[in-house]
Amino acid sequence: MEPHSDTRRTAAFYDVDGTLIRTNVVHAYAYYAINSPAMGDKIGKTAGLLASLPLYWIADKFDRRVFNEAFYKNYAGFSEDRLVLIGEEIFEKVIKPNIFKGAHSLVERSKRQGHDQILVTGALDVITKPLADFLGCKDFVANRLEIKDGKATGRLLKPMIAGANKALWVRRYAEEHGYDLDRSFAYADSGSDIPLLSVVGNPCAINPDFKMRTTARAYDWPVLNLD
Amino acid sequence: MSDSSKPYNPVRYLTEDSRPLYLHYGEDFLTHKFPAGTRVVYANKPMKPIDNQGAAIRYALNHPEGDVKPLYAQLKPGMKVTIAIDDISVPLPPMKTPDIRQKVLEIVLQMLADHGVEDVEMVVALALHRRMTGPEIKRMVGPEIFNEYYPERLYNMDAEDEDNMVFLGETDHGEKVQIVRRAAESDLLIYVNVNYVPMNGGFKSIGTGLSGYQSIQYHHNPQTILKSDSYMDPKNSALYSSNERMGRMINEKLNVFHIETALNNKMYDDQLQFLADPEDDWSTADELKFKSMQWTLKQLPRAAKRNFFHKVPADYGLVGVFAGATEAVHEKTLEKCWQQHAVPVEGQSDVVVWGIPFESPYNVNSIMNPLLVRVMALGYFFNMYRGKPIVKKGGTLIITHPCYDQFDPDHHPSYIEFFNRCLPETRCSKTLGKRWEKEFAENPNYIEMFRRGNAYHGVHPFYMWYWAENGQHHVGRVIVVGAENDHVPARMGWLSAKTMDEALEMAAEHHGSDHDLTVMHHPPFVIADVR
């Protein structure tokens, strides 16, 4: 290949839930709730979570941001240091076994091609960081809980990472760090992440839902099924 | 030898009273009354198949060609055996079940079991082709073998699985030889081939079939293709020479036992066999059958037609089976191939016509996209000769195909990008290769789709483009009849005509009114022995 005249760097941006891992933040939270030290707490949180699952599902389909806002209220009252520990534990026990078999290979090949690996996810930073480290990613952006007096308030810090926001974030990030988006890659599974795939020259739908699949087909984006 | 008692002449000259000819036109047929004096080259009649296939296979295994022991004499308990199998790209269309590969495997596996050989794995030799699906493999090897071996001991090779591919070394031309690890580490490598065209088999089976991009790039490139004076003639094919060098090196390092099978050209069952015959030999009933089939196809949506065609298997019969050493076996197989497919033809033509059917080796159960139309015309049909091409240097090819801008996103994802991103910039093979081949070959999306889905390798559209290199350099122009859009022929660099009459007029403007005109009546395919 002729050396490309553009010397700017290239990146591969990955959504996480359903794209690189089989599980999602609800699953991770359920794990946390079940493993909470106080029994009452556990029952309360688990029951609350289960009772509100249909609501989460509807909210998620409607708007990922609405879902995130509703969901992260469950974290209210958690201490900051505990969140970090639990994040690592969730990664080891829940996330790591659920990484798609092909995800590793995809990330490794992409790295070998000289693209910087960057995770862009609506999950929490405390859960995302161990995953980013494990996959050897250069950077990640994730949602962060607002902390007051060492405790989570249940609200997310703005700007919240979800849907179209991811695309906006990627554009800004590329500008700030000098990435060439035309030669960069992006991977996502959900219809809510179509904007993310739209801002790069090499989009790829992974395990797409109906909305993503139909869009990928319409625009001839590659569709990759990982298991 | 024909199975007919009357002498049959596959080369005909049309008269004023001749019937119109039918031509394949994708998933439809076109008919056209060509002028008197037009030469039409039909396929030979199907050779008489071997009745007792099992006996023929056993005989071949026990009486090998070349300096090798019979298969049974090479087997001992505890040894490690790998059986490589040709993939779905041959034969076309897929043959009626039981597939000949099933018959060979049943006998070979039984022989291995009888000799206490338990460490047996079967690998589909895909090279850079798409992975076969479970049902496709089941159809090829039969339900018994499939249920017993799939997926642990019967599987698709993965040319991008670095842990399971190894380099054996380099040829004296500096070509790196890469092969499936399991095959390289076996005490015996058996290759089960289906020889449908003379291009396949021999050293190419393992040299290409079990290797990956790191090896294939040495011969699948514009320079080598350009130096191939017909792929179908191994002696004059630079492509085959490269495979031969690699194959010889493989044979030095591994214990290889080839089993090659030659098929006749009986594409159609008895009901439709008239489609292979000259139209002037058709009965009134044949004509009625054809007209009703043509009418029915016109009424159906394209997807339904495609489905229908892909579901009709071919009625191929076995005409030869040989086993043993690579070259000795292949020589025998080629003899049978030539006997079945070669048609002596006197002289070249200024203008040659062929209809492009619904299927190429690369779209079984899929869509014949524009790149595959081109490779069928300028790659495969052009190369169906021995000696000289049927079309004169600078001559005109007229092809019939709708040239729809449709691609299968699961099978041919990188073709879409190649067609829409690279081709609008250049049609020059060397430029395409230099600028984009590596990028496509190493694109992680395409690699993972190739490994985990059913996609052809990312580099495959480049190979399709190169594959037509010698045809492209030889012919003066290509005129496509019946394209349903302007941009596909334009992107291919072809002229477009609404009707065959218009195309013939365009050709006459260039070659004069007294030009030679030949219609190659593929399929069943014909290899013109041009003198």
Short mmCIF file of C-alpha atoms in Angstrom, two decimals, chain B residues 39-425:
data_model
loop_
_atom_site.label_atom_id
_atom_site.label_comp_id
_atom_site.label_asym_id
_atom_site.label_seq_id
_atom_site.Cartn_x
_atom_site.Cartn_y
_atom_site.Cartn_z
CA ARG B 39 -20.43 -20.50 -35.59
CA VAL B 40 -21.81 -22.03 -32.40
CA VAL B 41 -19.65 -24.17 -30.13
CA TYR B 42 -21.57 -26.54 -27.86
CA ALA B 43 -20.32 -28.83 -25.14
CA ASN B 44 -19.48 -32.43 -25.90
CA LYS B 45 -22.09 -34.99 -24.93
CA PRO B 46 -21.62 -36.23 -21.35
CA MET B 47 -19.21 -39.14 -21.15
CA LYS B 48 -20.66 -42.39 -19.88
CA PRO B 49 -20.31 -42.40 -16.09
CA ILE B 50 -18.76 -45.23 -14.09
CA ASP B 51 -21.59 -47.37 -12.74
CA ASN B 52 -19.83 -48.81 -9.74
CA GLN B 53 -18.22 -45.78 -8.14
CA GLY B 54 -17.22 -47.67 -4.99
CA ALA B 55 -15.27 -50.27 -6.96
CA ALA B 56 -13.51 -47.57 -8.99
CA ILE B 57 -12.52 -45.67 -5.86
CA ARG B 58 -11.22 -48.80 -4.13
CA TYR B 59 -9.28 -49.79 -7.24
CA ALA B 60 -7.65 -46.35 -7.39
CA LEU B 61 -6.66 -46.48 -3.70
CA ASN B 62 -5.17 -49.95 -4.13
CA HIS B 63 -3.43 -49.27 -7.47
CA PRO B 64 -1.91 -45.84 -7.03
CA GLU B 65 -0.35 -43.76 -9.78
CA GLY B 66 3.32 -42.84 -9.45
CA ASP B 67 5.93 -44.09 -7.04
CA VAL B 68 3.80 -44.46 -3.90
CA LYS B 69 2.42 -47.35 -1.92
CA PRO B 70 -1.30 -48.17 -1.98
CA LEU B 71 -3.21 -46.34 0.72
CA TYR B 72 -3.76 -49.44 2.87
CA ALA B 73 0.00 -50.12 2.88
CA GLN B 74 0.70 -46.68 4.32
CA LEU B 75 -1.62 -47.06 7.30
CA LYS B 76 -0.68 -48.19 10.79
CA PRO B 77 -2.31 -47.81 14.20
CA GLY B 78 -1.43 -44.66 16.09
CA MET B 79 -0.62 -42.55 13.06
CA LYS B 80 -1.99 -39.07 12.54
CA VAL B 81 -3.97 -38.55 9.34
CA THR B 82 -5.52 -35.40 7.91
CA ILE B 83 -7.94 -35.45 5.02
CA ALA B 84 -8.31 -32.21 3.10
CA ILE B 85 -11.45 -31.77 1.00
CA ASP B 86 -12.27 -29.45 -1.89
CA ASP B 87 -14.88 -26.86 -0.90
CA ILE B 88 -18.24 -25.77 -2.30
CA SER B 89 -16.73 -23.86 -5.22
CA VAL B 90 -16.67 -27.15 -7.16
CA PRO B 91 -18.51 -28.52 -9.00
CA LEU B 92 -21.01 -25.96 -10.32
CA PRO B 93 -23.83 -26.24 -9.62
CA PRO B 94 -23.37 -28.54 -6.62
CA MET B 95 -23.98 -32.15 -7.62
CA LYS B 96 -26.88 -34.35 -6.64
CA THR B 97 -26.34 -36.24 -3.43
CA PRO B 98 -24.46 -38.37 -2.67
CA ASP B 99 -21.66 -36.01 -3.59
CA ILE B 100 -18.59 -37.79 -4.95
CA ARG B 101 -16.61 -36.52 -1.94
CA GLN B 102 -18.97 -38.44 0.32
CA LYS B 103 -18.38 -41.65 -1.64
CA VAL B 104 -14.59 -41.24 -1.46
CA LEU B 105 -14.61 -40.31 2.24
CA GLU B 106 -16.82 -43.23 3.22
CA ILE B 107 -14.33 -45.67 1.69
CA VAL B 108 -11.22 -43.88 2.95
CA LEU B 109 -12.55 -43.53 6.51
CA GLN B 110 -13.53 -47.19 6.59
CA MET B 111 -10.05 -48.15 5.38
CA LEU B 112 -8.47 -45.98 8.08
CA ALA B 113 -10.68 -47.54 10.75
CA ASP B 114 -9.88 -51.04 9.51
CA HIS B 115 -6.18 -50.32 9.96
CA GLY B 116 -6.57 -48.95 13.46
CA VAL B 117 -6.03 -45.31 12.52
CA GLU B 118 -8.01 -43.26 15.02
CA ASP B 119 -6.40 -39.83 14.91
CA VAL B 120 -8.23 -38.57 11.83
CA GLU B 121 -9.37 -35.04 11.11
CA MET B 122 -11.03 -33.66 7.99
CA VAL B 123 -10.48 -30.09 6.94
CA VAL B 124 -12.35 -28.22 4.22
CA ALA B 125 -9.65 -26.64 2.04
CA LEU B 126 -11.02 -23.13 1.80
CA ALA B 127 -7.88 -21.07 1.25
CA LEU B 128 -9.50 -17.61 1.20
CA HIS B 129 -13.00 -18.74 0.28
CA ARG B 130 -15.92 -18.40 2.64
CA ARG B 131 -16.54 -20.91 5.38
CA MET B 132 -19.08 -23.52 4.42
CA THR B 133 -22.16 -23.69 6.62
CA GLY B 134 -22.99 -26.82 8.63
CA PRO B 135 -25.81 -27.87 6.26
CA GLU B 136 -23.54 -27.33 3.24
CA ILE B 137 -20.85 -29.56 4.76
CA LYS B 138 -23.49 -32.13 5.69
CA ARG B 139 -24.71 -32.19 2.11
CA MET B 140 -21.15 -32.65 0.85
CA VAL B 141 -20.00 -35.47 3.17
CA GLY B 142 -23.34 -37.08 3.94
CA PRO B 143 -25.23 -37.22 7.26
CA GLU B 144 -23.36 -40.20 8.72
CA ILE B 145 -19.89 -38.73 8.43
CA PHE B 146 -21.20 -35.29 9.41
CA ASN B 147 -22.89 -36.54 12.58
CA GLU B 148 -19.83 -38.50 13.63
CA TYR B 149 -17.09 -35.95 12.89
CA TYR B 150 -18.53 -32.42 12.75
CA PRO B 151 -17.45 -29.96 14.17
CA GLU B 152 -14.49 -31.28 16.20
CA ARG B 153 -12.93 -33.54 13.57
CA LEU B 154 -14.53 -32.13 10.43
CA TYR B 155 -14.24 -28.39 10.07
CA ASN B 156 -13.45 -25.43 7.86
CA MET B 157 -9.80 -24.41 7.82
CA ASP B 158 -9.07 -20.89 9.04
CA ALA B 159 -6.29 -19.27 7.02
CA GLU B 160 -6.20 -16.32 9.43
CA ASP B 161 -5.73 -18.42 12.55
CA GLU B 162 -2.04 -17.77 13.04
CA ASP B 163 -1.67 -20.48 15.66
CA ASN B 164 -2.95 -23.10 13.25
CA MET B 165 -1.06 -22.07 10.13
CA VAL B 166 2.66 -22.79 9.65
CA PHE B 167 5.37 -21.79 7.19
CA LEU B 168 7.18 -24.73 5.62
CA GLY B 169 9.84 -22.57 3.97
CA GLU B 170 10.45 -20.81 0.66
CA THR B 171 10.64 -22.02 -2.94
CA ASP B 172 13.68 -21.21 -5.11
CA HIS B 173 11.65 -18.24 -6.39
CA GLY B 174 11.32 -16.86 -2.88
CA GLU B 175 7.65 -17.80 -2.51
CA LYS B 176 6.74 -18.44 1.12
CA VAL B 177 4.86 -21.68 1.59
CA GLN B 178 2.19 -21.57 4.28
CA ILE B 179 -0.09 -24.45 5.15
CA VAL B 180 -2.60 -25.63 7.76
CA ARG B 181 -0.65 -26.79 10.83
CA ARG B 182 -2.64 -29.97 11.33
CA ALA B 183 -1.82 -31.04 7.75
CA ALA B 184 1.86 -30.19 8.19
CA GLU B 185 2.08 -32.18 11.40
CA SER B 186 0.33 -35.29 10.09
CA ASP B 187 1.99 -38.56 9.19
CA LEU B 188 -0.20 -38.67 6.11
CA LEU B 189 -2.10 -35.95 4.28
CA ILE B 190 -4.84 -37.18 1.97
CA TYR B 191 -6.40 -34.71 -0.45
CA VAL B 192 -9.88 -35.47 -1.77
CA ASN B 193 -10.42 -33.44 -4.91
CA VAL B 194 -13.25 -32.90 -7.37
CA ASN B 195 -11.78 -32.04 -10.73
CA TYR B 196 -14.35 -30.00 -12.47
CA VAL B 197 -11.99 -27.87 -14.60
CA PRO B 198 -8.37 -28.61 -15.62
CA MET B 199 -7.26 -25.52 -13.69
CA ASN B 200 -7.89 -27.29 -10.40
CA GLY B 201 -6.25 -30.28 -8.79
CA GLY B 202 -2.63 -31.35 -8.97
CA PHE B 203 -0.20 -29.11 -7.12
CA LYS B 204 -2.87 -26.41 -6.79
CA SER B 205 -4.95 -28.53 -4.43
CA ILE B 206 -2.61 -28.17 -1.48
CA GLY B 207 -0.48 -25.28 -2.77
CA THR B 208 -3.49 -23.01 -2.81
CA GLY B 209 -6.27 -24.93 -1.07
CA LEU B 210 -4.58 -25.33 2.31
CA SER B 211 -2.70 -22.04 2.37
CA GLY B 212 -3.46 -18.44 3.27
CA TYR B 213 -2.85 -14.92 2.10
CA GLN B 214 0.89 -15.07 2.92
CA SER B 215 1.34 -17.76 0.26
CA ILE B 216 -1.42 -17.06 -2.21
CA GLN B 217 -0.27 -13.50 -2.85
CA TYR B 218 2.74 -14.91 -4.77
CA HIS B 219 0.60 -16.22 -7.60
CA HIS B 220 -2.74 -14.43 -7.29
CA ASN B 221 -1.40 -11.16 -8.63
CA PRO B 222 -1.70 -9.24 -11.92
CA GLN B 223 1.80 -10.15 -13.17
CA THR B 224 1.32 -13.91 -12.78
CA ILE B 225 -2.18 -13.85 -14.23
CA LEU B 226 -0.95 -11.92 -17.25
CA LYS B 227 1.67 -14.62 -17.84
CA SER B 228 -0.93 -17.39 -17.83
CA ASP B 229 -1.81 -18.40 -21.37
CA SER B 230 -5.02 -20.02 -20.20
CA TYR B 231 -5.50 -21.20 -16.63
CA MET B 232 -7.05 -24.31 -18.08
CA ASP B 233 -3.76 -25.33 -19.66
CA PRO B 234 -1.42 -26.05 -16.71
CA LYS B 235 1.65 -26.33 -18.99
CA ASN B 236 1.24 -22.69 -20.07
CA SER B 237 -0.04 -21.25 -16.81
CA ALA B 238 2.32 -19.20 -14.66
CA LEU B 239 -0.32 -19.53 -11.96
CA TYR B 240 0.01 -23.29 -12.02
CA SER B 241 3.85 -23.10 -12.23
CA SER B 242 3.93 -21.15 -8.96
CA ASN B 243 1.64 -23.71 -7.36
CA GLU B 244 3.87 -26.44 -8.74
CA ARG B 245 6.97 -24.98 -7.08
CA MET B 246 5.11 -24.72 -3.79
CA GLY B 247 3.59 -28.16 -4.21
CA ARG B 248 6.95 -29.79 -4.87
CA MET B 249 8.29 -28.27 -1.71
CA ILE B 250 5.27 -29.48 0.25
CA ASN B 251 5.74 -32.97 -1.17
CA GLU B 252 9.38 -32.98 -0.03
CA LYS B 253 8.34 -32.27 3.53
CA LEU B 254 5.02 -34.09 3.85
CA ASN B 255 3.66 -37.49 2.99
CA VAL B 256 0.88 -36.60 0.55
CA PHE B 257 -1.64 -38.91 -1.07
CA HIS B 258 -3.95 -37.39 -3.68
CA ILE B 259 -7.34 -38.73 -4.65
CA GLU B 260 -8.70 -36.97 -7.72
CA THR B 261 -12.07 -37.46 -9.32
CA ALA B 262 -13.06 -36.35 -12.81
CA LEU B 263 -16.70 -35.61 -13.56
CA ASN B 264 -18.58 -35.58 -16.82
CA ASN B 265 -20.47 -32.47 -17.93
CA LYS B 266 -24.03 -33.68 -17.31
CA MET B 267 -25.26 -30.50 -15.66
CA TYR B 268 -28.92 -31.23 -16.25
CA ASP B 269 -31.06 -34.20 -15.39
CA ASP B 270 -32.87 -36.05 -18.17
CA GLN B 271 -35.83 -33.64 -18.08
CA LEU B 272 -33.62 -30.62 -18.86
CA GLN B 273 -30.76 -32.28 -20.73
CA PHE B 274 -32.01 -30.66 -23.96
CA LEU B 275 -30.57 -27.35 -22.62
CA ALA B 276 -27.10 -28.75 -23.37
CA ASP B 277 -28.03 -29.74 -26.91
CA PRO B 278 -27.95 -27.63 -30.05
CA GLU B 279 -31.29 -25.83 -30.44
CA ASP B 280 -31.58 -27.21 -33.96
CA ASP B 281 -31.65 -30.71 -32.46
CA TRP B 282 -34.50 -29.91 -30.05
CA SER B 283 -37.83 -31.64 -30.41
CA THR B 284 -41.06 -29.64 -30.40
CA ALA B 285 -41.58 -30.80 -26.82
CA ASP B 286 -38.16 -29.45 -25.85
CA GLU B 287 -39.02 -26.11 -27.41
CA LEU B 288 -42.30 -25.97 -25.51
CA LYS B 289 -40.54 -26.90 -22.27
CA PHE B 290 -38.00 -24.15 -22.80
CA LYS B 291 -40.61 -21.52 -23.63
CA SER B 292 -42.70 -22.36 -20.58
CA MET B 293 -39.60 -22.28 -18.37
CA GLN B 294 -38.58 -18.93 -19.82
CA TRP B 295 -42.09 -17.54 -19.31
CA THR B 296 -42.27 -18.81 -15.72
CA LEU B 297 -38.90 -17.30 -14.85
CA LYS B 298 -40.02 -13.94 -16.22
CA GLN B 299 -42.97 -13.93 -13.81
CA LEU B 300 -40.89 -14.61 -10.72
CA PRO B 301 -39.10 -12.01 -8.62
CA ARG B 302 -35.32 -12.26 -8.86
CA ALA B 303 -34.84 -13.62 -5.35
CA ALA B 304 -37.26 -16.47 -6.06
CA LYS B 305 -35.51 -17.29 -9.35
CA ARG B 306 -32.16 -17.27 -7.60
CA ASN B 307 -33.48 -19.56 -4.92
CA PHE B 308 -34.91 -21.89 -7.50
CA PHE B 309 -31.67 -22.12 -9.50
CA HIS B 310 -29.54 -22.68 -6.42
CA LYS B 311 -31.80 -25.54 -5.40
CA VAL B 312 -31.42 -27.47 -8.65
CA PRO B 313 -28.44 -29.81 -8.32
CA ALA B 314 -26.42 -31.08 -11.27
CA ASP B 315 -26.54 -34.65 -12.47
CA TYR B 316 -22.78 -35.08 -12.83
CA GLY B 317 -21.40 -38.58 -13.20
CA LEU B 318 -17.95 -39.87 -12.26
CA VAL B 319 -15.76 -40.62 -15.29
CA GLY B 320 -12.44 -41.21 -13.60
CA VAL B 321 -10.90 -41.61 -10.18
CA PHE B 322 -7.15 -41.75 -9.60
CA ALA B 323 -5.04 -41.83 -6.48
CA GLY B 324 -1.39 -41.62 -5.50
CA ALA B 325 1.40 -39.16 -6.32
CA THR B 326 0.48 -35.59 -7.25
CA GLU B 327 1.72 -35.37 -10.82
CA ALA B 328 0.99 -38.91 -11.94
CA VAL B 329 -2.56 -38.66 -10.64
CA HIS B 330 -3.20 -35.25 -12.10
CA GLU B 331 -1.98 -36.29 -15.54
CA LYS B 332 -4.62 -39.01 -15.62
CA THR B 333 -7.30 -36.67 -14.35
CA LEU B 334 -6.46 -34.04 -16.96
CA GLU B 335 -6.73 -36.66 -19.71
CA LYS B 336 -10.32 -37.29 -18.64
CA CYS B 337 -10.99 -33.57 -18.35
CA TRP B 338 -9.78 -32.88 -21.87
CA GLN B 339 -11.67 -35.86 -23.18
CA GLN B 340 -14.90 -34.47 -21.76
CA HIS B 341 -14.51 -30.75 -22.23
CA ALA B 342 -12.16 -30.06 -25.14
CA VAL B 343 -13.83 -29.24 -28.45
CA PRO B 344 -11.57 -28.79 -31.51
CA VAL B 345 -12.23 -25.41 -33.11
CA GLU B 346 -10.71 -24.12 -36.35
CA GLY B 347 -9.46 -20.57 -35.93
CA GLN B 348 -10.32 -17.58 -33.78
CA SER B 349 -13.17 -15.11 -34.15
CA ASP B 350 -13.38 -11.32 -34.23
CA VAL B 351 -16.52 -11.38 -32.13
CA VAL B 352 -17.44 -13.94 -29.49
CA VAL B 353 -20.72 -14.14 -27.58
CA TRP B 354 -21.47 -15.86 -24.32
CA GLY B 355 -24.31 -15.73 -21.89
CA ILE B 356 -23.38 -15.26 -18.26
CA PRO B 357 -25.30 -17.62 -15.97
CA PHE B 358 -26.52 -17.13 -12.40
CA GLU B 359 -23.57 -18.81 -10.72
CA SER B 360 -19.81 -18.60 -10.48
CA PRO B 361 -17.49 -20.58 -8.18
CA TYR B 362 -17.81 -17.78 -5.63
CA ASN B 363 -21.55 -17.31 -5.26
CA VAL B 364 -22.99 -20.72 -4.53
CA ASN B 365 -26.20 -19.98 -2.57
CA SER B 366 -25.56 -16.28 -3.06
CA ILE B 367 -25.65 -13.34 -5.50
CA MET B 368 -23.71 -13.02 -8.74
CA ASN B 369 -22.46 -9.48 -8.15
CA PRO B 370 -20.86 -7.29 -10.86
CA LEU B 371 -17.29 -8.34 -10.02
CA LEU B 372 -18.30 -11.98 -10.36
CA VAL B 373 -19.97 -11.28 -13.69
CA ARG B 374 -16.69 -9.83 -14.88
CA VAL B 375 -14.60 -12.72 -13.58
CA MET B 376 -16.95 -15.17 -15.22
CA ALA B 377 -16.61 -13.40 -18.56
CA LEU B 378 -12.98 -12.33 -18.70
CA GLY B 379 -11.55 -14.77 -16.17
CA TYR B 380 -13.27 -18.10 -16.57
CA PHE B 381 -14.99 -18.13 -19.96
CA PHE B 382 -12.12 -16.29 -21.65
CA ASN B 383 -9.65 -18.85 -20.30
CA MET B 384 -11.68 -21.81 -21.51
CA TYR B 385 -9.19 -22.53 -24.28
CA ARG B 386 -6.05 -24.42 -25.08
CA GLY B 387 -3.60 -23.11 -27.66
CA LYS B 388 -5.16 -19.77 -28.56
CA PRO B 389 -8.10 -17.85 -27.13
CA ILE B 390 -11.30 -18.23 -29.11
CA VAL B 391 -11.43 -14.44 -29.56
CA LYS B 392 -8.80 -12.69 -31.65
CA LYS B 393 -6.42 -10.19 -30.06
CA GLY B 394 -8.30 -6.89 -29.92
CA GLY B 395 -11.57 -8.67 -30.65
CA THR B 396 -14.99 -8.03 -29.17
CA LEU B 397 -16.73 -9.97 -26.42
CA ILE B 398 -20.48 -9.71 -26.18
CA ILE B 399 -21.95 -10.90 -22.92
CA THR B 400 -25.51 -11.04 -21.64
CA HIS B 401 -26.29 -10.22 -18.02
CA PRO B 402 -28.54 -7.73 -16.16
CA CYS B 403 -25.47 -6.40 -14.29
CA TYR B 404 -27.56 -5.60 -11.25
CA ASP B 405 -25.79 -3.62 -8.56
CA GLN B 406 -26.40 -6.21 -5.85
CA PHE B 407 -23.97 -7.76 -3.40
CA ASP B 408 -24.38 -10.33 -0.66
CA PRO B 409 -23.31 -8.42 2.47
CA ASP B 410 -22.57 -11.62 4.39
CA HIS B 411 -20.55 -13.40 1.69
CA HIS B 412 -18.96 -10.48 -0.13
CA PRO B 413 -18.63 -7.53 2.29
CA SER B 414 -15.25 -6.36 1.01
CA TYR B 415 -16.51 -6.52 -2.59
CA ILE B 416 -18.94 -3.72 -1.72
CA GLU B 417 -16.17 -1.41 -0.60
CA PHE B 418 -13.95 -2.40 -3.53
CA PHE B 419 -16.71 -1.71 -6.05
CA ASN B 420 -17.81 1.60 -4.55
CA ARG B 421 -14.57 3.01 -3.22
CA CYS B 422 -11.68 1.67 -5.30
CA LEU B 423 -13.11 1.04 -8.78
CA PRO B 424 -14.43 4.57 -9.30
CA GLU B 425 -10.81 5.73 -8.96
#
